[in-house]
C-alpha cells in the first residue's frame, strides 16, 4: 500500500472505506434483522410491516408467542441440540484427526506418502451425492459395541452422522499447506531438543496453528450444521433428527391450516443463532491467536 | 568429553551429490569452524552431524560410537540456527527451558539452569518477554541459552550471526568465543564469514563443492594455504595471483619473473618444482608496500583507493593489464592515475602450481 501523500486525501479515503464497509455490513445484516424482528410479531402485523421500514424494527405487538407455537409443532430444542452435538463432536474430532494426518503428510517421511496425498486431493472432486448410497449400505452393516452390547447397523444414531465426516480431503489439505509454511527450523530445533513427534505436534505445531484451526473449524461447522441429505437417508427417528431435516418436518405441519410466517421466522432464528455465536467465538479466538504468536495464516 | 569423527561422509539428494567424501576429526573441546562459499554444503554437513539429514555413505562417530542411525536427541548435541528458531508462542524462559521441560527435569533444577544461562548471556531481564518483543541479537541469545542449559557434548552453530548487523555481529562473536572458553565444549560452527572463522576457530575446515580443501589452525591455513582456493578464501582483501615463469631452481630457492615482475628468489619447500616452467605467485594485499616506481618489484598505476581510516585499500593496474590490491596499514591519499611501485618480502609470497593450483612454496614468517 502506498503512503498517503496528503492528509486530506488520506482522511477522505478512510471515510470512503468505512462508508463502503458499513453499507456492506447493513446489506448483510438486513435479512437477519428482518428474520429476528418478524419472529417476534403476529403474522398480520408482520405482513403489513413488510411494506415499510418497520419490518426491521421491534415495534407493535412484540412477544415470544411464535416461539411457543413453533415448539408445540416440533421439538425445535431437540433438533438444535442434535445438530449442535453432531456438529461440535465432528468439528473437534475432525480438527484432531485431520491436523494429525496433515502433520504426517507435511513432516514425516514414509513410503507412499505422496501417492496417498494425491489420492486424498482427488477425493475433492467426488460429489457427496454419488457416494451417499454406497455409504448407506456400508453404515447400515457396520458393527458397534456400546453400553447395551453388540449391534449391527448404524442407522438412527448420532455416530452415523458424525464418523463419516471426521476426515475429509479439504481439511487435511488445509492443514498440510499451513504446516508446510511454518518455519521448518522450529520443528528441527524441537527435534534436536529431544521431543517426540507427538510433542512437536502438541507443543509446537498446534499452538502455532490458530489460523488454520479456526478456518477448518468454521468450514466444518457450516458443512455439518447444514447437513440435510445424509441425515434424511440415515435418520428416521425424531430422536436423532438435526435442524435442517427438522425444518422440513416443521414445514409439513403447515399443510392443514395455512402458513404461519412468524413461526417460521422463529424456527429459523433459533437455528441461525448458534451459527452466529460460533462464528463470532472463532473469530475472536483467531484474532487472539494471531496476536499471541505473530504467526499469520 | 566429545570427540567427533567423520569418515568418508557422503550425502546425495536424489541423484545430486552434495557432500563428496568428507573426513574431519574434532578433538574434545575444540572449536571447529567450517567455512566455504554459499552452496558448498556447510549446512548439509552440520545437519548430518545433528541427525536432521541422513548420511548417505560413510560414518559419523561421537566419542567412538557410530551415530549414523541415532535420533538427533540421542546424539548429545545442541544446535543454534541461523533464523534462531525460537518458539514464538513461548516466553524466553519457556524457550530456554524447553529441552529441560521435555526431558522432565524438575522445576527447581530447570529454573536454576535457566537463570544460570541467562546470567552468562546477560539476559536476566528478558526472561518473561515473548520473542516478538526481542531484537535480533536478543533472539540469538535466547537460542544460545536454549542450547547451553542442556549441557550438550557438542554445540552446532549454523551461521548464527549472519542475520545481525555488523557491530552486533562482532559483540556476539566475542561472546561466543568467551562462551567456548567457559564451557569448554566441542563446537562446530558454520559460517561463510572468514573473519569469524579466523577469530573463533581452533581449527578451520575449508569446504568447497562438498569436499574439504584443507583443515588446520587458522594461522596454518593463512600462512600455508594448500591451494589457491584456500588462499583466496582466507584473508581480506583476497590474495593477489600473478602468473610467473620459473627458472634457476636450486636447493632452497627458485627464481620467478614475468614481463612486469622483476626476477625474485622465492623459497620452495623442496617440492617437485624442477620440471615446471610456469607457476602462480600469491601475494597477500597486506604484504605489499608502496614505493617509488624506480624501487618497485612490480609497477603500475593507482586506479582506486578506499580509505578505511586505519587502513587504505589501493587497487593498482599493472603494465600487463592485471589488477592487484594492496592494503596499506595507514591512511594514505593517492590520486588516481599516479605511477607507483610495489615492494614485498620474497619470503612472504606463496607459489602455486599453475596446473592444479596446489601450494608450492614454503612460507617463513
Ligand atoms: N533438501 C535438499 N534437497 C535437495 N538439495 C538440497 C537440499 N538441501 C540442500 N541442497 C543442496 O545442497 C547444496 C548445499 O546446500 P547447503 O545448504 O549445505 O549449502 P551451504 O554451504 O550451507 O550454503 P549457504 O552458505 O548458502 O547456507 C546446495 O546446492 C543445495 O541446493
Ligand atoms: Mg547454510
XYZ file of C-alpha atoms and ligand atoms in Angstrom:
694
model
C 0.000 0.000 0.000
C 1.294 3.452 -0.803
C 1.724 6.075 1.854
C -0.791 8.914 1.804
C 0.790 11.885 0.119
C -1.544 14.375 1.694
C -3.583 14.034 4.868
C -6.908 15.238 3.440
C -6.752 12.683 0.731
C -5.970 10.018 3.308
C -8.882 11.082 5.535
C -11.224 11.011 2.568
C -10.117 7.561 1.606
C -10.579 6.342 5.169
C -14.110 7.747 5.285
C -14.945 6.195 1.940
C -13.668 2.855 3.089
C -15.766 2.916 6.245
C -18.874 4.032 4.365
C -18.472 1.178 1.914
C -17.872 -1.340 4.694
C -20.887 -0.078 6.642
C -23.145 -0.347 3.613
C -21.966 -3.895 3.007
C -22.494 -4.759 6.674
C -26.026 -3.385 6.565
C -26.857 -5.278 3.403
C -25.697 -8.477 5.039
C -27.421 -7.740 8.330
C -30.828 -6.838 6.846
C -32.110 -10.363 6.303
C -31.009 -11.384 9.791
C -32.611 -8.376 11.446
C -35.761 -8.875 9.400
C -35.901 -12.524 10.388
C -35.478 -11.899 14.088
C -37.872 -8.930 14.192
C -40.503 -10.817 12.257
C -40.228 -13.768 14.589
C -41.452 -11.507 17.379
C -44.574 -10.285 15.561
C -48.005 -11.798 14.884
C -48.500 -12.752 11.240
C -50.907 -9.960 10.385
C -48.574 -7.215 11.592
C -45.577 -8.996 10.115
C -47.112 -8.947 6.642
C -48.278 -5.351 6.985
C -44.816 -4.198 8.147
C -43.042 -5.637 5.124
C -44.104 -2.606 3.055
C -42.216 -0.208 5.343
C -39.045 0.187 7.370
C -40.974 -1.163 10.335
C -40.078 -4.587 9.079
C -36.633 -4.076 10.629
C -37.785 -2.555 13.922
C -39.174 -4.153 17.073
C -42.420 -2.170 17.056
C -46.071 -3.034 17.579
C -47.261 -6.220 19.225
C -43.993 -7.850 20.338
C -43.995 -11.298 22.001
C -42.441 -14.740 22.024
C -45.739 -16.343 21.038
C -44.328 -17.561 17.725
C -41.542 -19.383 19.528
C -44.019 -21.073 21.830
C -46.118 -22.151 18.877
C -43.126 -23.434 16.969
C -42.117 -25.560 19.945
C -45.587 -27.024 20.118
C -45.388 -28.145 16.480
C -41.975 -29.839 16.586
C -39.268 -30.299 19.245
C -37.059 -27.493 17.919
C -34.880 -27.604 21.020
C -34.127 -31.260 20.441
C -33.267 -30.625 16.802
C -30.915 -27.802 17.700
C -29.386 -29.949 20.421
C -28.900 -32.856 17.990
C -27.297 -30.635 15.394
C -25.052 -28.917 17.910
C -23.973 -32.245 19.337
C -23.248 -33.829 15.965
C -21.579 -30.690 14.665
C -19.376 -29.944 17.649
C -18.236 -33.531 18.113
C -17.440 -33.762 14.401
C -15.581 -30.449 14.404
C -13.437 -31.420 17.387
C -12.637 -34.895 16.069
C -12.046 -33.537 12.591
C -9.581 -30.918 13.774
C -7.726 -33.591 15.688
C -7.690 -36.292 13.023
C -7.087 -34.019 10.042
C -4.367 -31.998 11.748
C -2.620 -35.205 12.765
C -2.723 -36.605 9.266
C -1.735 -33.203 7.888
C 1.214 -33.277 10.272
C 2.225 -36.653 8.962
C 1.967 -35.578 5.333
C 3.849 -32.349 5.994
C 6.686 -33.507 8.251
C 7.134 -37.247 8.293
C 8.726 -39.290 5.563
C 7.095 -42.581 4.770
C 6.648 -44.840 1.813
C 3.683 -43.982 -0.377
C 3.095 -40.652 1.294
C 2.937 -38.576 -1.866
C 0.766 -41.078 -3.663
C -1.687 -41.204 -0.788
C -1.771 -37.442 -0.617
C -2.647 -37.228 -4.323
C -5.450 -39.697 -3.748
C -6.751 -37.576 -0.891
C -6.648 -34.499 -3.113
C -8.545 -36.415 -5.776
C -11.424 -37.011 -3.365
C -12.235 -33.292 -3.649
C -13.925 -33.825 -6.963
C -16.292 -36.595 -5.856
C -19.726 -35.137 -5.136
C -21.307 -36.461 -1.965
C -24.497 -37.464 -3.786
C -22.622 -40.118 -5.751
C -21.357 -41.889 -2.669
C -24.398 -41.433 -0.425
C -25.976 -44.757 -1.344
C -22.809 -46.864 -1.008
C -22.210 -45.129 2.306
C -25.724 -46.036 3.389
C -25.068 -49.664 2.518
C -21.828 -49.689 4.458
C -23.034 -47.869 7.538
C -26.163 -49.985 7.734
C -23.953 -53.065 8.164
C -21.298 -51.699 10.475
C -20.995 -53.362 13.875
C -20.936 -51.474 17.132
C -20.248 -52.327 20.729
C -21.975 -49.952 23.076
C -23.292 -49.927 26.625
C -26.219 -52.055 25.500
C -23.981 -54.683 23.938
C -23.174 -55.682 20.399
C -25.257 -54.472 17.461
C -25.168 -54.312 13.701
C -26.074 -51.266 11.701
C -25.540 -47.626 12.494
C -28.793 -46.186 11.214
C -30.708 -43.877 13.543
C -27.744 -42.888 15.674
C -25.550 -39.876 16.271
C -22.440 -41.729 15.186
C -23.729 -42.348 11.685
C -23.990 -38.587 11.340
C -20.531 -37.993 12.824
C -17.999 -40.641 11.857
C -18.169 -40.420 8.046
C -17.439 -36.691 8.173
C -14.490 -36.579 10.556
C -11.773 -36.868 7.944
C -12.036 -35.092 4.629
C -9.593 -34.144 1.918
C -10.128 -30.417 2.041
C -9.444 -30.149 5.765
C -6.355 -32.341 5.529
C -5.168 -30.264 2.582
C -5.641 -27.039 4.561
C -3.523 -28.396 7.396
C -0.792 -29.736 5.129
C -0.459 -26.405 3.355
C -0.350 -24.472 6.586
C 2.151 -26.814 8.222
C 4.450 -26.656 5.220
C 4.551 -22.893 5.606
C 5.613 -22.989 9.251
C 9.373 -22.389 9.605
C 10.945 -25.828 9.397
C 13.721 -24.744 11.769
C 11.193 -24.669 14.597
C 10.472 -28.332 14.072
C 14.145 -29.155 13.707
C 15.089 -27.170 16.795
C 12.482 -29.100 18.743
C 13.768 -32.407 17.403
C 17.298 -31.585 18.453
C 15.990 -30.699 21.912
C 14.696 -34.221 22.227
C 10.987 -34.055 21.510
C 8.945 -36.934 20.236
C 6.873 -36.270 17.130
C 3.806 -36.202 19.321
C 5.352 -33.477 21.462
C 6.237 -31.473 18.380
C 2.634 -31.745 17.293
C 1.191 -30.809 20.638
C 3.727 -28.266 21.926
C 4.942 -26.548 18.777
C 2.737 -27.068 15.773
C -0.748 -26.892 17.251
C -0.088 -23.780 19.364
C 1.091 -22.046 16.191
C -1.873 -23.230 14.127
C -4.634 -20.949 15.416
C -5.474 -19.540 11.990
C -5.797 -22.860 10.220
C -7.660 -24.449 13.133
C -10.166 -21.591 13.025
C -10.595 -21.829 9.267
C -11.027 -25.576 9.319
C -13.437 -25.354 12.250
C -15.673 -22.818 10.529
C -15.773 -24.722 7.249
C -16.545 -27.979 9.013
C -19.125 -26.350 11.259
C -21.035 -24.933 8.300
C -20.979 -28.222 6.414
C -22.140 -30.197 9.438
C -24.767 -27.782 10.643
C -26.287 -27.670 7.170
C -26.361 -31.451 6.749
C -29.607 -32.436 5.063
C -29.352 -35.230 2.515
C -27.346 -37.651 4.642
C -29.478 -37.420 7.822
C -32.589 -37.627 5.622
C -31.315 -41.009 4.448
C -29.942 -42.487 7.659
C -32.118 -40.995 10.398
C -35.779 -41.810 10.564
C -36.344 -41.281 14.263
C -37.129 -37.846 15.610
C -34.771 -38.526 18.495
C -31.646 -38.054 16.325
C -33.034 -35.574 13.801
C -30.899 -32.471 13.049
C -32.204 -28.956 12.387
C -32.259 -28.931 8.601
C -34.245 -32.136 8.401
C -36.330 -30.809 11.288
C -37.103 -27.750 9.195
C -38.631 -29.982 6.553
C -40.834 -31.657 9.175
C -41.695 -28.264 10.557
C -42.947 -27.117 7.137
C -45.009 -30.265 6.760
C -47.052 -29.373 9.853
C -48.489 -26.415 7.974
C -50.309 -28.236 5.197
C -53.578 -28.434 7.122
C -54.019 -24.846 8.093
C -52.104 -22.109 6.199
C -48.553 -20.955 6.718
C -47.545 -19.183 9.941
C -44.741 -16.856 8.806
C -43.918 -15.689 12.299
C -43.354 -19.236 13.468
C -41.137 -19.998 10.508
C -39.097 -16.926 11.336
C -38.934 -18.082 14.952
C -37.692 -21.526 13.899
C -35.134 -20.012 11.544
C -33.919 -17.600 14.215
C -33.396 -20.436 16.626
C -31.328 -22.432 14.197
C -29.309 -19.422 12.989
C -28.209 -18.087 16.350
C -25.842 -20.996 17.164
C -24.057 -20.477 13.843
C -23.558 -16.790 14.502
C -22.416 -17.392 18.053
C -19.904 -19.986 16.913
C -18.639 -17.748 14.147
C -18.067 -14.811 16.473
C -16.344 -17.031 19.005
C -13.976 -18.465 16.408
C -13.249 -15.049 15.008
C -12.140 -13.834 18.426
C -10.053 -16.925 19.070
C -8.485 -16.431 15.660
C -7.502 -12.827 16.336
C -6.222 -13.703 19.801
C -4.046 -16.486 18.441
C -2.565 -14.332 15.700
C -1.834 -11.616 18.239
C -0.219 -14.065 20.656
C 2.060 -15.876 18.243
C 2.681 -13.398 15.489
C 2.134 -16.215 13.029
C -0.269 -15.214 10.311
C -2.296 -17.548 8.180
C 34.162 -35.332 26.585
C 33.284 -35.373 22.976
C 35.354 -36.399 20.045
C 33.730 -36.324 16.669
C 34.930 -38.233 13.679
C 33.525 -38.011 10.188
C 34.825 -40.756 7.947
C 34.406 -40.519 4.205
C 30.985 -38.967 4.585
C 28.816 -38.570 1.503
C 25.401 -37.042 1.023
C 23.188 -37.131 -2.018
C 19.841 -35.508 -2.552
C 18.356 -37.782 -5.167
C 20.999 -38.026 -7.852
C 22.844 -34.887 -6.843
C 25.853 -35.496 -4.656
C 26.318 -32.568 -2.325
C 28.919 -33.882 0.133
C 31.628 -35.825 -1.641
C 33.670 -37.768 0.879
C 34.470 -35.624 3.872
C 36.894 -36.600 6.639
C 37.031 -34.440 9.740
C 38.308 -35.168 13.220
C 37.310 -32.939 16.065
C 39.028 -33.199 19.412
C 37.351 -32.780 22.743
C 36.715 -29.133 23.487
C 37.850 -27.993 20.089
C 36.224 -25.089 18.295
C 35.976 -26.067 14.661
C 34.777 -23.631 12.057
C 33.563 -24.885 8.710
C 33.849 -22.212 6.051
C 33.156 -22.175 2.376
C 31.205 -20.329 -0.265
C 27.434 -20.397 -0.462
C 26.019 -23.741 -1.529
C 29.174 -25.738 -0.827
C 27.364 -27.992 1.642
C 28.218 -26.490 5.027
C 24.694 -26.577 6.395
C 24.114 -30.026 4.974
C 27.212 -31.317 6.723
C 26.166 -29.763 10.017
C 22.647 -31.112 9.709
C 24.065 -34.567 9.110
C 26.033 -34.290 12.334
C 22.859 -33.125 14.081
C 20.876 -36.017 12.663
C 18.482 -33.845 10.706
C 19.703 -35.343 7.435
C 20.560 -38.969 6.761
C 24.136 -39.855 5.982
C 24.145 -41.404 2.528
C 27.515 -43.079 2.957
C 30.341 -43.033 5.485
C 30.230 -42.864 9.265
C 29.789 -40.294 11.961
C 31.226 -41.130 15.371
C 30.804 -39.196 18.559
C 33.018 -40.491 21.366
C 33.684 -43.636 19.425
C 30.026 -44.509 18.973
C 28.583 -44.638 15.493
C 25.768 -42.110 15.314
C 24.536 -42.704 11.773
C 21.202 -44.141 12.839
C 20.678 -42.278 16.100
C 17.894 -39.762 16.510
C 19.058 -36.145 16.930
C 18.084 -36.202 20.600
C 20.286 -39.212 21.287
C 23.450 -37.626 19.955
C 24.189 -35.246 22.810
C 24.155 -32.210 20.575
C 22.569 -28.783 20.687
C 22.074 -26.660 17.629
C 21.714 -22.929 17.058
C 20.073 -21.970 13.789
C 20.644 -19.017 11.511
C 16.996 -17.975 11.875
C 17.188 -18.500 15.656
C 14.239 -20.899 15.592
C 12.910 -19.829 18.943
C 9.305 -20.708 19.601
C 7.111 -17.632 19.090
C 4.345 -18.784 21.412
C 6.568 -19.249 24.445
C 8.259 -16.743 26.709
C 12.021 -16.519 26.760
C 12.097 -18.585 29.950
C 9.941 -21.289 28.407
C 12.094 -21.267 25.305
C 15.345 -21.639 27.196
C 13.864 -24.308 29.448
C 12.239 -26.187 26.570
C 14.711 -29.049 26.333
C 14.663 -29.497 30.099
C 10.876 -29.469 30.266
C 10.692 -32.036 27.519
C 13.104 -34.268 29.354
C 11.083 -33.951 32.560
C 13.662 -32.131 34.639
C 12.047 -30.814 37.813
C 11.136 -27.172 38.019
C 13.695 -26.163 40.629
C 16.626 -27.514 38.599
C 15.129 -26.019 35.493
C 14.885 -22.545 36.978
C 18.397 -22.823 38.315
C 19.810 -23.699 34.906
C 17.784 -21.094 33.079
C 18.904 -18.387 35.494
C 22.491 -19.536 35.112
C 22.272 -19.387 31.320
C 20.541 -16.018 31.499
C 23.366 -14.730 33.647
C 26.058 -15.996 31.271
C 24.279 -14.426 28.312
C 23.245 -11.281 30.184
C 19.570 -11.601 29.525
C 18.102 -11.930 33.017
C 15.778 -9.033 32.326
C 14.373 -10.656 29.196
C 13.150 -13.913 30.667
C 9.471 -13.019 30.796
C 9.289 -11.460 27.365
C 7.932 -13.013 24.227
C 10.176 -13.476 21.186
C 8.201 -10.873 19.224
C 9.397 -8.308 21.773
C 13.088 -9.059 21.242
C 15.728 -7.685 18.902
C 17.700 -9.962 16.604
C 20.684 -10.101 18.936
C 18.471 -10.885 21.906
C 16.744 -13.663 19.991
C 20.086 -15.195 19.164
C 20.995 -15.089 22.850
C 17.817 -16.971 23.636
C 18.680 -19.583 21.045
C 22.154 -19.961 22.525
C 20.665 -20.107 26.009
C 18.417 -22.930 24.943
C 21.493 -24.785 23.750
C 23.548 -24.134 26.890
C 21.099 -25.372 29.532
C 21.202 -28.930 28.314
C 24.960 -29.317 28.754
C 25.396 -30.873 25.343
C 28.587 -32.632 24.366
C 28.686 -30.747 21.112
C 27.351 -27.362 20.074
C 26.429 -26.881 16.448
C 26.058 -23.374 15.072
C 24.760 -22.693 11.578
C 25.676 -19.135 10.655
C 24.304 -17.854 13.934
C 25.364 -14.266 13.342
C 24.543 -13.703 9.712
C 21.183 -12.076 10.448
C 22.744 -9.479 12.739
C 24.158 -6.098 11.843
C 27.912 -5.586 11.752
C 28.536 -4.204 15.239
C 26.226 -6.677 16.952
C 27.878 -9.428 14.989
C 31.230 -8.515 16.443
C 29.862 -8.408 20.009
C 28.181 -11.758 19.647
C 31.267 -13.223 18.013
C 33.315 -12.323 21.028
C 30.642 -13.670 23.336
C 30.583 -16.969 21.536
C 34.358 -17.067 21.868
C 34.095 -16.473 25.610
C 31.317 -18.987 25.875
C 33.546 -21.605 24.345
C 36.264 -20.848 26.840
C 33.955 -21.035 29.822
C 32.017 -24.118 28.727
C 34.937 -25.930 27.207
C 32.604 -27.951 24.998
C 33.275 -29.035 21.451
C 31.779 -26.610 18.998
C 31.203 -26.844 15.295
C 30.477 -23.545 13.735
C 29.432 -22.944 10.160
C 29.931 -19.603 8.508
C 30.922 -18.071 5.246
C 32.480 -15.147 7.028
C 36.223 -15.635 7.090
C 36.701 -13.150 9.924
C 34.513 -15.286 12.179
C 36.482 -18.296 11.064
C 39.889 -16.745 11.742
C 38.962 -15.295 15.124
C 36.943 -18.120 16.655
C 38.479 -21.292 15.383
C 40.948 -23.669 16.917
C 40.658 -25.420 13.622
C 39.236 -24.279 10.324
C 37.840 -26.652 7.760
C 37.577 -25.078 4.328
C 34.885 -26.709 2.282
C 34.299 -26.235 -1.400
C 31.851 -28.074 -3.584
C 31.313 -30.771 -0.959
C 34.998 -31.523 -0.453
C 37.439 -30.494 2.250
C 40.036 -28.242 0.687
C 42.173 -28.008 3.804
C 41.866 -28.150 7.530
C 44.141 -26.836 10.236
C 44.686 -23.956 12.596
C 43.747 -20.523 11.263
C 47.378 -19.443 11.007
C 48.401 -22.638 9.269
C 45.753 -22.066 6.664
C 46.609 -18.424 6.368
C 50.303 -18.963 6.001
C 50.370 -22.232 4.151
C 47.186 -22.496 2.164
C 47.111 -25.857 0.438
C 45.780 -24.389 -2.764
C 44.618 -21.220 -4.402
C 41.044 -21.682 -3.244
C 42.015 -21.649 0.424
C 44.493 -18.865 -0.205
C 41.894 -16.631 -1.784
C 39.152 -17.565 0.660
C 41.004 -16.635 3.841
C 42.202 -13.105 4.329
C 40.559 -9.887 3.240
C 41.025 -8.445 0.738
C 41.684 -11.643 -1.193
C 45.154 -12.749 -2.174
C 46.505 -11.450 -5.493
C 47.583 -14.023 -8.042
C 50.163 -13.376 -10.748
C 51.300 -15.829 -13.429
C 55.066 -16.204 -13.496
C 57.810 -18.039 -15.315
C 60.080 -20.236 -13.233
C 63.811 -20.775 -13.640
C 67.021 -21.184 -11.684
C 65.881 -23.850 -9.344
C 68.305 -24.682 -6.567
C 68.115 -26.452 -3.191
C 66.150 -23.754 -1.466
C 65.039 -21.129 -3.868
C 63.511 -20.674 -7.210
C 63.624 -17.535 -9.282
C 60.383 -16.326 -10.742
C 59.639 -13.442 -13.044
C 57.327 -12.181 -15.698
C 57.412 -9.180 -18.016
C 56.133 -6.853 -15.321
C 57.808 -8.544 -12.373
C 61.486 -8.148 -11.714
C 63.068 -11.557 -11.012
C 62.825 -12.552 -7.354
C 64.019 -15.538 -5.404
C 61.263 -17.445 -3.652
C 61.894 -20.260 -1.192
C 60.266 -23.562 -2.124
C 59.661 -26.488 0.124
C 61.815 -28.913 -1.699
C 58.741 -29.952 -3.567
C 58.885 -31.231 -7.059
C 59.177 -27.980 -8.868
C 62.056 -28.907 -11.141
C 60.083 -29.687 -14.241
C 57.856 -26.667 -14.040
C 58.299 -23.623 -16.149
C 55.099 -21.885 -15.092
C 53.703 -21.099 -11.642
C 51.359 -18.704 -9.903
C 52.603 -16.238 -7.396
C 50.302 -15.379 -4.497
C 50.645 -12.010 -2.829
C 48.609 -11.026 0.200
C 47.496 -7.373 -0.072
C 48.859 -6.771 3.440
C 52.379 -7.756 2.397
C 52.585 -5.140 -0.326
C 54.270 -1.794 0.341
C 54.001 1.278 -1.798
C 57.327 2.678 -3.000
C 58.714 4.963 -5.705
C 58.253 3.469 -9.173
C 62.017 3.082 -9.525
C 62.206 0.846 -6.426
C 59.202 -1.353 -7.270
C 59.360 -5.062 -7.910
C 56.011 -4.507 -9.570
C 54.971 -1.253 -11.194
C 51.615 0.137 -12.083
C 49.248 2.997 -11.529
C 46.609 3.633 -8.928
C 43.059 3.225 -10.187
C 41.084 3.212 -6.947
C 41.675 3.934 -3.276
C 39.411 3.150 -0.363
C 40.335 4.954 2.838
C 39.072 2.956 5.784
C 40.729 5.095 8.434
C 43.384 2.835 9.857
C 43.894 1.112 6.556
C 43.900 2.086 2.918
C 42.952 -0.325 0.180
C 44.595 0.509 -3.133
C 43.796 -1.054 -6.457
C 46.684 -0.923 -8.877
C 46.671 -1.578 -12.598
C 49.865 -3.326 -13.671
C 51.576 -2.744 -17.000
C 50.241 -6.016 -18.416
C 46.645 -5.092 -17.605
C 46.326 -7.191 -14.427
C 44.998 -5.647 -11.260
C 46.389 -6.148 -7.784
C 45.094 -4.983 -4.446
C 47.339 -3.600 -1.746
C 46.270 -2.991 1.840
C 48.364 -0.261 3.437
C 48.269 -0.077 7.196
C 47.865 3.684 7.427
C 45.796 6.402 5.902
C 47.143 7.498 2.547
C 45.871 9.896 -0.020
C 46.706 8.779 -3.543
C 45.437 10.369 -6.684
C 44.091 8.108 -9.368
C 46.489 7.506 -12.232
C 49.565 8.014 -10.071
C 52.506 5.839 -11.105
C 53.585 3.680 -8.233
C 55.931 0.830 -7.317
C 55.170 -2.187 -5.126
C 57.641 -3.867 -2.812
C 57.330 -7.065 -0.843
C 59.441 -9.554 1.004
C 60.015 -12.540 -1.315
C 59.938 -14.812 1.718
C 56.334 -13.891 2.362
C 54.957 -14.839 -1.012
C 53.196 -18.034 -1.953
C 53.789 -20.097 -5.010
C 51.140 -22.296 -6.562
C 51.329 -24.828 -9.315
C 49.687 -23.485 -12.429
C 48.369 -26.949 -13.350
C 46.458 -27.893 -10.201
C 46.736 -24.684 -8.152
C 48.486 -26.595 -5.335
C 50.725 -24.866 -2.887
C 54.406 -24.997 -3.801
C 56.400 -22.530 -1.798
C 57.437 -22.544 1.766
C 56.362 -19.551 3.677
C 58.533 -18.370 6.509
C 57.021 -15.830 8.803
N 16.765 -30.832 0.971
C 17.512 -30.633 -0.119
N 17.172 -31.184 -1.299
C 17.924 -31.007 -2.396
N 19.042 -30.283 -2.434
C 19.450 -29.691 -1.296
C 18.710 -29.831 -0.082
N 19.357 -29.148 0.879
C 20.434 -28.601 0.290
N 20.512 -28.928 -1.009
C 21.570 -28.539 -1.951
O 22.794 -28.877 -1.376
C 23.769 -27.901 -1.640
C 24.416 -27.465 -0.361
O 23.457 -26.793 0.432
P 23.815 -26.201 1.845
O 22.574 -25.619 2.403
O 24.501 -27.228 2.647
O 24.816 -25.037 1.467
P 25.575 -24.046 2.419
O 27.007 -24.298 2.252
O 25.015 -24.112 3.782
O 25.220 -22.651 1.753
P 24.861 -21.261 2.443
O 26.165 -20.622 2.784
O 24.171 -20.519 1.342
O 23.991 -21.528 3.616
C 23.071 -26.785 -2.396
O 23.380 -26.914 -3.743
C 21.614 -27.050 -2.154
O 20.875 -26.662 -3.266
Mg 23.773 -22.827 5.020
